[in-house]
Amino acid sequence: FELGPTEDGKVGLVFVNEIKGGNIPKEFIPSVEKGFREAMKNGPLAGFEIEGIKVTLKDGSFHAVDSDQLSFELAAKLGFKEAGRKAKPVIMEPIMKLEVVTPEEYMGDIVGDLNRRRGTVNGMDDRNNAKVIKAFVPLSEMFGYVTSLRTLSSGRATSSMEFEKYEAAPTNVAEDVVAKAKG
């Protein structure tokens, strides 16, 4: 089999059967797909589920006496785990779209705080005699943010946050996650 990314960031398993000539009987192909689906639930890095992957089944063999559906499912799981370790997987983290409305005198402190939180400021606007800061910030850095924002702005700034996308976590963050998972 061959592993690869899904097209257009599709989520889940994209399973392609390219077996020719009956090297694996048709009745065992669903068991192979099931094995890959099950293996995705417990990925190679820290046991987290794999978001999306394309698996192309290229070739295989069977034994007329010893082959059964369970053996093909287990073979798919084992093969997936082995290939997953070699595929250089990454830990993805949720990135949030943040909007902060603040009086101008607190902008510098708030932008500095967002930078400390690995945030990326991507715009500033004016709204009703206040400044609006727009940024992308990893969710893991946003715990306790409202309290910090109140402190930085003497309670005069407000914020709203919504999910934007997933991005690969930086190496140091990913290493910490993996180390905590191994425990």
mmCIF file of N, CA and C in Angstrom, residues 7-83:
data_model
loop_
_atom_site.group_PDB
_atom_site.id
_atom_site.type_symbol
_atom_site.label_atom_id
_atom_site.label_comp_id
_atom_site.label_asym_id
_atom_site.label_seq_id
_atom_site.Cartn_x
_atom_site.Cartn_y
_atom_site.Cartn_z
ATOM 1 N N GLU A 7 -6.597 14.898 -0.972
ATOM 2 C CA GLU A 7 -6.716 16.072 -1.822
ATOM 3 C C GLU A 7 -7.610 17.100 -1.136
ATOM 4 N N ASP A 8 -7.257 18.352 -1.286
ATOM 5 C CA ASP A 8 -8.058 19.465 -0.769
ATOM 6 C C ASP A 8 -8.338 19.361 0.723
ATOM 7 N N GLY A 9 -7.435 18.724 1.479
ATOM 8 C CA GLY A 9 -7.585 18.659 2.926
ATOM 9 C C GLY A 9 -8.788 17.884 3.423
ATOM 10 N N LYS A 10 -9.252 16.905 2.641
ATOM 11 C CA LYS A 10 -10.405 16.110 3.072
ATOM 12 C C LYS A 10 -10.099 15.422 4.394
ATOM 13 N N VAL A 11 -11.116 15.299 5.216
ATOM 14 C CA VAL A 11 -10.983 14.661 6.519
ATOM 15 C C VAL A 11 -11.400 13.198 6.386
ATOM 16 N N GLY A 12 -10.732 12.341 7.137
ATOM 17 C CA GLY A 12 -11.076 10.921 7.128
ATOM 18 C C GLY A 12 -10.156 10.122 6.225
ATOM 19 N N LEU A 13 -10.567 8.903 5.963
ATOM 20 C CA LEU A 13 -9.786 7.989 5.138
ATOM 21 C C LEU A 13 -10.307 8.017 3.707
ATOM 22 N N VAL A 14 -9.392 8.224 2.781
ATOM 23 C CA VAL A 14 -9.692 8.047 1.363
ATOM 24 C C VAL A 14 -9.002 6.745 0.972
ATOM 25 N N PHE A 15 -9.794 5.725 0.698
ATOM 26 C CA PHE A 15 -9.256 4.387 0.415
ATOM 27 C C PHE A 15 -9.421 4.092 -1.068
ATOM 28 N N VAL A 16 -8.304 3.765 -1.726
ATOM 29 C CA VAL A 16 -8.317 3.471 -3.156
ATOM 30 C C VAL A 16 -7.801 2.046 -3.351
ATOM 31 N N ASN A 17 -8.599 1.211 -3.991
ATOM 32 C CA ASN A 17 -8.223 -0.172 -4.253
ATOM 33 C C ASN A 17 -7.688 -0.276 -5.682
ATOM 34 N N GLU A 18 -6.377 -0.562 -5.801
ATOM 35 C CA GLU A 18 -5.769 -0.733 -7.121
ATOM 36 C C GLU A 18 -5.300 -2.176 -7.338
ATOM 37 N N ILE A 19 -5.864 -3.112 -6.608
ATOM 38 C CA ILE A 19 -5.510 -4.522 -6.765
ATOM 39 C C ILE A 19 -6.014 -5.005 -8.126
ATOM 40 N N LYS A 20 -5.116 -5.624 -8.863
ATOM 41 C CA LYS A 20 -5.469 -6.188 -10.169
ATOM 42 C C LYS A 20 -5.241 -7.698 -10.127
ATOM 43 N N GLY A 21 -6.090 -8.428 -10.784
ATOM 44 C CA GLY A 21 -5.856 -9.863 -10.967
ATOM 45 C C GLY A 21 -6.159 -10.742 -9.774
ATOM 46 N N GLY A 22 -6.799 -10.243 -8.760
ATOM 47 C CA GLY A 22 -7.210 -11.103 -7.656
ATOM 48 C C GLY A 22 -6.115 -11.511 -6.706
ATOM 49 N N ASN A 23 -5.028 -10.698 -6.579
ATOM 50 C CA ASN A 23 -3.985 -11.022 -5.600
ATOM 51 C C ASN A 23 -4.553 -11.075 -4.184
ATOM 52 N N ILE A 24 -5.542 -10.253 -3.936
ATOM 53 C CA ILE A 24 -6.310 -10.315 -2.685
ATOM 54 C C ILE A 24 -7.771 -10.482 -3.117
ATOM 55 N N PRO A 25 -8.434 -11.520 -2.663
ATOM 56 C CA PRO A 25 -9.837 -11.718 -3.045
ATOM 57 C C PRO A 25 -10.706 -10.520 -2.637
ATOM 58 N N LYS A 26 -11.718 -10.225 -3.448
ATOM 59 C CA LYS A 26 -12.577 -9.056 -3.236
ATOM 60 C C LYS A 26 -13.216 -9.041 -1.853
ATOM 61 N N GLU A 27 -13.532 -10.215 -1.316
ATOM 62 C CA GLU A 27 -14.215 -10.238 -0.021
ATOM 63 C C GLU A 27 -13.323 -9.787 1.138
ATOM 64 N N PHE A 28 -11.987 -9.720 0.926
ATOM 65 C CA PHE A 28 -11.083 -9.279 1.986
ATOM 66 C C PHE A 28 -10.763 -7.788 1.912
ATOM 67 N N ILE A 29 -11.084 -7.123 0.806
ATOM 68 C CA ILE A 29 -10.770 -5.701 0.641
ATOM 69 C C ILE A 29 -11.471 -4.848 1.706
ATOM 70 N N PRO A 30 -12.764 -5.067 2.000
ATOM 71 C CA PRO A 30 -13.393 -4.274 3.072
ATOM 72 C C PRO A 30 -12.702 -4.455 4.429
ATOM 73 N N SER A 31 -12.144 -5.625 4.684
ATOM 74 C CA SER A 31 -11.429 -5.849 5.947
ATOM 75 C C SER A 31 -10.141 -5.032 5.996
ATOM 76 N N VAL A 32 -9.478 -4.911 4.853
ATOM 77 C CA VAL A 32 -8.265 -4.082 4.790
ATOM 78 C C VAL A 32 -8.635 -2.623 5.072
ATOM 79 N N GLU A 33 -9.686 -2.136 4.439
ATOM 80 C CA GLU A 33 -10.128 -0.755 4.660
ATOM 81 C C GLU A 33 -10.510 -0.540 6.130
ATOM 82 N N LYS A 34 -11.213 -1.501 6.722
ATOM 83 C CA LYS A 34 -11.602 -1.404 8.133
ATOM 84 C C LYS A 34 -10.367 -1.322 9.023
ATOM 85 N N GLY A 35 -9.341 -2.109 8.703
ATOM 86 C CA GLY A 35 -8.098 -2.075 9.476
ATOM 87 C C GLY A 35 -7.442 -0.704 9.444
ATOM 88 N N PHE A 36 -7.432 -0.074 8.260
ATOM 89 C CA PHE A 36 -6.866 1.273 8.149
ATOM 90 C C PHE A 36 -7.701 2.285 8.938
ATOM 91 N N ARG A 37 -9.022 2.182 8.857
ATOM 92 C CA ARG A 37 -9.890 3.098 9.597
ATOM 93 C C ARG A 37 -9.650 2.986 11.108
ATOM 94 N N GLU A 38 -9.530 1.760 11.588
ATOM 95 C CA GLU A 38 -9.294 1.541 13.020
ATOM 96 C C GLU A 38 -7.922 2.081 13.427
ATOM 97 N N ALA A 39 -6.911 1.864 12.585
ATOM 98 C CA ALA A 39 -5.556 2.317 12.910
ATOM 99 C C ALA A 39 -5.479 3.843 12.963
ATOM 100 N N MET A 40 -6.307 4.530 12.192
ATOM 101 C CA MET A 40 -6.301 6.002 12.187
ATOM 102 C C MET A 40 -6.746 6.581 13.519
ATOM 103 N N LYS A 41 -7.505 5.825 14.297
ATOM 104 C CA LYS A 41 -8.019 6.330 15.571
ATOM 105 C C LYS A 41 -6.920 6.494 16.614
ATOM 106 N N ASN A 42 -5.780 5.859 16.380
ATOM 107 C CA ASN A 42 -4.691 5.880 17.346
ATOM 108 C C ASN A 42 -3.387 6.115 16.589
ATOM 109 N N GLY A 43 -3.132 7.372 16.211
ATOM 110 C CA GLY A 43 -2.007 7.710 15.345
ATOM 111 C C GLY A 43 -0.645 7.475 15.970
ATOM 112 N N PRO A 44 0.408 7.583 15.148
ATOM 113 C CA PRO A 44 1.767 7.273 15.589
ATOM 114 C C PRO A 44 2.370 8.296 16.543
ATOM 115 N N LEU A 45 1.845 9.531 16.578
ATOM 116 C CA LEU A 45 2.369 10.545 17.495
ATOM 117 C C LEU A 45 1.410 10.730 18.657
ATOM 118 N N ALA A 46 1.792 10.320 19.808
ATOM 119 C CA ALA A 46 1.054 10.560 21.046
ATOM 120 C C ALA A 46 -0.339 9.939 21.043
ATOM 121 N N GLY A 47 -0.627 9.052 20.106
ATOM 122 C CA GLY A 47 -1.899 8.352 20.085
ATOM 123 C C GLY A 47 -3.084 9.167 19.613
ATOM 124 N N PHE A 48 -2.844 10.346 19.044
ATOM 125 C CA PHE A 48 -3.945 11.177 18.566
ATOM 126 C C PHE A 48 -4.462 10.677 17.234
ATOM 127 N N GLU A 49 -5.753 10.862 17.024
ATOM 128 C CA GLU A 49 -6.399 10.436 15.787
ATOM 129 C C GLU A 49 -5.808 11.181 14.590
ATOM 130 N N ILE A 50 -5.683 10.470 13.492
ATOM 131 C CA ILE A 50 -5.190 11.072 12.256
ATOM 132 C C ILE A 50 -6.372 11.733 11.559
ATOM 133 N N GLU A 51 -6.181 12.983 11.182
ATOM 134 C CA GLU A 51 -7.288 13.767 10.635
ATOM 135 C C GLU A 51 -7.680 13.321 9.232
ATOM 136 N N GLY A 52 -6.716 13.132 8.357
ATOM 137 C CA GLY A 52 -7.035 12.745 6.986
ATOM 138 C C GLY A 52 -5.843 12.101 6.312
ATOM 139 N N ILE A 53 -6.107 11.046 5.552
ATOM 140 C CA ILE A 53 -5.020 10.352 4.857
ATOM 141 C C ILE A 53 -5.597 9.574 3.677
ATOM 142 N N LYS A 54 -4.787 9.436 2.662
ATOM 143 C CA LYS A 54 -5.171 8.643 1.497
ATOM 144 C C LYS A 54 -4.331 7.373 1.509
ATOM 145 N N VAL A 55 -4.998 6.230 1.434
ATOM 146 C CA VAL A 55 -4.321 4.933 1.386
ATOM 147 C C VAL A 55 -4.670 4.283 0.051
ATOM 148 N N THR A 56 -3.643 3.926 -0.697
ATOM 149 C CA THR A 56 -3.846 3.243 -1.969
ATOM 150 C C THR A 56 -3.337 1.818 -1.823
ATOM 151 N N LEU A 57 -4.244 0.861 -1.935
ATOM 152 C CA LEU A 57 -3.885 -0.558 -1.837
ATOM 153 C C LEU A 57 -3.383 -0.990 -3.205
ATOM 154 N N LYS A 58 -2.091 -1.365 -3.273
ATOM 155 C CA LYS A 58 -1.439 -1.652 -4.556
ATOM 156 C C LYS A 58 -1.330 -3.145 -4.847
ATOM 157 N N ASP A 59 -0.971 -3.921 -3.833
ATOM 158 C CA ASP A 59 -0.706 -5.329 -4.071
ATOM 159 C C ASP A 59 -0.836 -6.080 -2.753
ATOM 160 N N GLY A 60 -0.817 -7.387 -2.829
ATOM 161 C CA GLY A 60 -0.897 -8.227 -1.648
ATOM 162 C C GLY A 60 -0.978 -9.674 -2.051
ATOM 163 N N SER A 61 -1.155 -10.507 -1.075
ATOM 164 C CA SER A 61 -1.295 -11.937 -1.351
ATOM 165 C C SER A 61 -2.174 -12.551 -0.282
ATOM 166 N N PHE A 62 -2.604 -13.772 -0.530
ATOM 167 C CA PHE A 62 -3.420 -14.467 0.454
ATOM 168 C C PHE A 62 -3.060 -15.951 0.403
ATOM 169 N N HIS A 63 -3.455 -16.627 1.450
ATOM 170 C CA HIS A 63 -3.247 -18.061 1.552
ATOM 171 C C HIS A 63 -4.622 -18.706 1.615
ATOM 172 N N ALA A 64 -4.866 -19.677 0.770
ATOM 173 C CA ALA A 64 -6.198 -20.274 0.638
ATOM 174 C C ALA A 64 -6.726 -20.851 1.952
ATOM 175 N N VAL A 65 -5.849 -21.318 2.827
ATOM 176 C CA VAL A 65 -6.287 -21.942 4.078
ATOM 177 C C VAL A 65 -6.239 -20.946 5.247
ATOM 178 N N ASP A 66 -5.139 -20.221 5.377
ATOM 179 C CA ASP A 66 -4.913 -19.389 6.562
ATOM 180 C C ASP A 66 -5.497 -17.977 6.490
ATOM 181 N N SER A 67 -5.876 -17.497 5.341
ATOM 182 C CA SER A 67 -6.388 -16.132 5.213
ATOM 183 C C SER A 67 -7.852 -16.044 5.642
ATOM 184 N N ASP A 68 -8.137 -14.981 6.415
ATOM 185 C CA ASP A 68 -9.522 -14.674 6.768
ATOM 186 C C ASP A 68 -9.644 -13.163 6.943
ATOM 187 N N GLN A 69 -10.851 -12.701 7.187
ATOM 188 C CA GLN A 69 -11.072 -11.261 7.269
ATOM 189 C C GLN A 69 -10.282 -10.618 8.401
ATOM 190 N N LEU A 70 -10.225 -11.267 9.543
ATOM 191 C CA LEU A 70 -9.496 -10.717 10.684
ATOM 192 C C LEU A 70 -8.012 -10.571 10.386
ATOM 193 N N SER A 71 -7.421 -11.552 9.711
ATOM 194 C CA SER A 71 -5.985 -11.469 9.419
ATOM 195 C C SER A 71 -5.680 -10.301 8.482
ATOM 196 N N PHE A 72 -6.574 -9.998 7.536
ATOM 197 C CA PHE A 72 -6.349 -8.855 6.651
ATOM 198 C C PHE A 72 -6.545 -7.535 7.399
ATOM 199 N N GLU A 73 -7.493 -7.495 8.318
ATOM 200 C CA GLU A 73 -7.694 -6.294 9.120
ATOM 201 C C GLU A 73 -6.472 -6.021 9.995
ATOM 202 N N LEU A 74 -5.959 -7.055 10.642
ATOM 203 C CA LEU A 74 -4.776 -6.903 11.491
ATOM 204 C C LEU A 74 -3.548 -6.524 10.674
ATOM 205 N N ALA A 75 -3.393 -7.111 9.502
ATOM 206 C CA ALA A 75 -2.261 -6.770 8.638
ATOM 207 C C ALA A 75 -2.308 -5.296 8.239
ATOM 208 N N ALA A 76 -3.491 -4.792 7.948
ATOM 209 C CA ALA A 76 -3.637 -3.376 7.592
ATOM 210 C C ALA A 76 -3.255 -2.485 8.779
ATOM 211 N N LYS A 77 -3.713 -2.844 9.983
ATOM 212 C CA LYS A 77 -3.381 -2.054 11.178
ATOM 213 C C LYS A 77 -1.881 -2.015 11.415
ATOM 214 N N LEU A 78 -1.240 -3.182 11.351
ATOM 215 C CA LEU A 78 0.209 -3.247 11.588
ATOM 216 C C LEU A 78 0.984 -2.491 10.519
ATOM 217 N N GLY A 79 0.582 -2.662 9.267
ATOM 218 C CA GLY A 79 1.248 -1.951 8.180
ATOM 219 C C GLY A 79 1.086 -0.444 8.300
ATOM 220 N N PHE A 80 -0.085 -0.018 8.697
ATOM 221 C CA PHE A 80 -0.358 1.406 8.862
ATOM 222 C C PHE A 80 0.508 2.002 9.969
ATOM 223 N N LYS A 81 0.618 1.298 11.085
ATOM 224 C CA LYS A 81 1.437 1.810 12.195
ATOM 225 C C LYS A 81 2.902 1.923 11.786
ATOM 226 N N GLU A 82 3.399 0.920 11.078
ATOM 227 C CA GLU A 82 4.791 0.945 10.620
ATOM 228 C C GLU A 82 5.018 2.086 9.633
ATOM 229 N N ALA A 83 4.136 2.220 8.662
ATOM 230 C CA ALA A 83 4.271 3.284 7.662
ATOM 231 C C ALA A 83 4.071 4.656 8.312
#
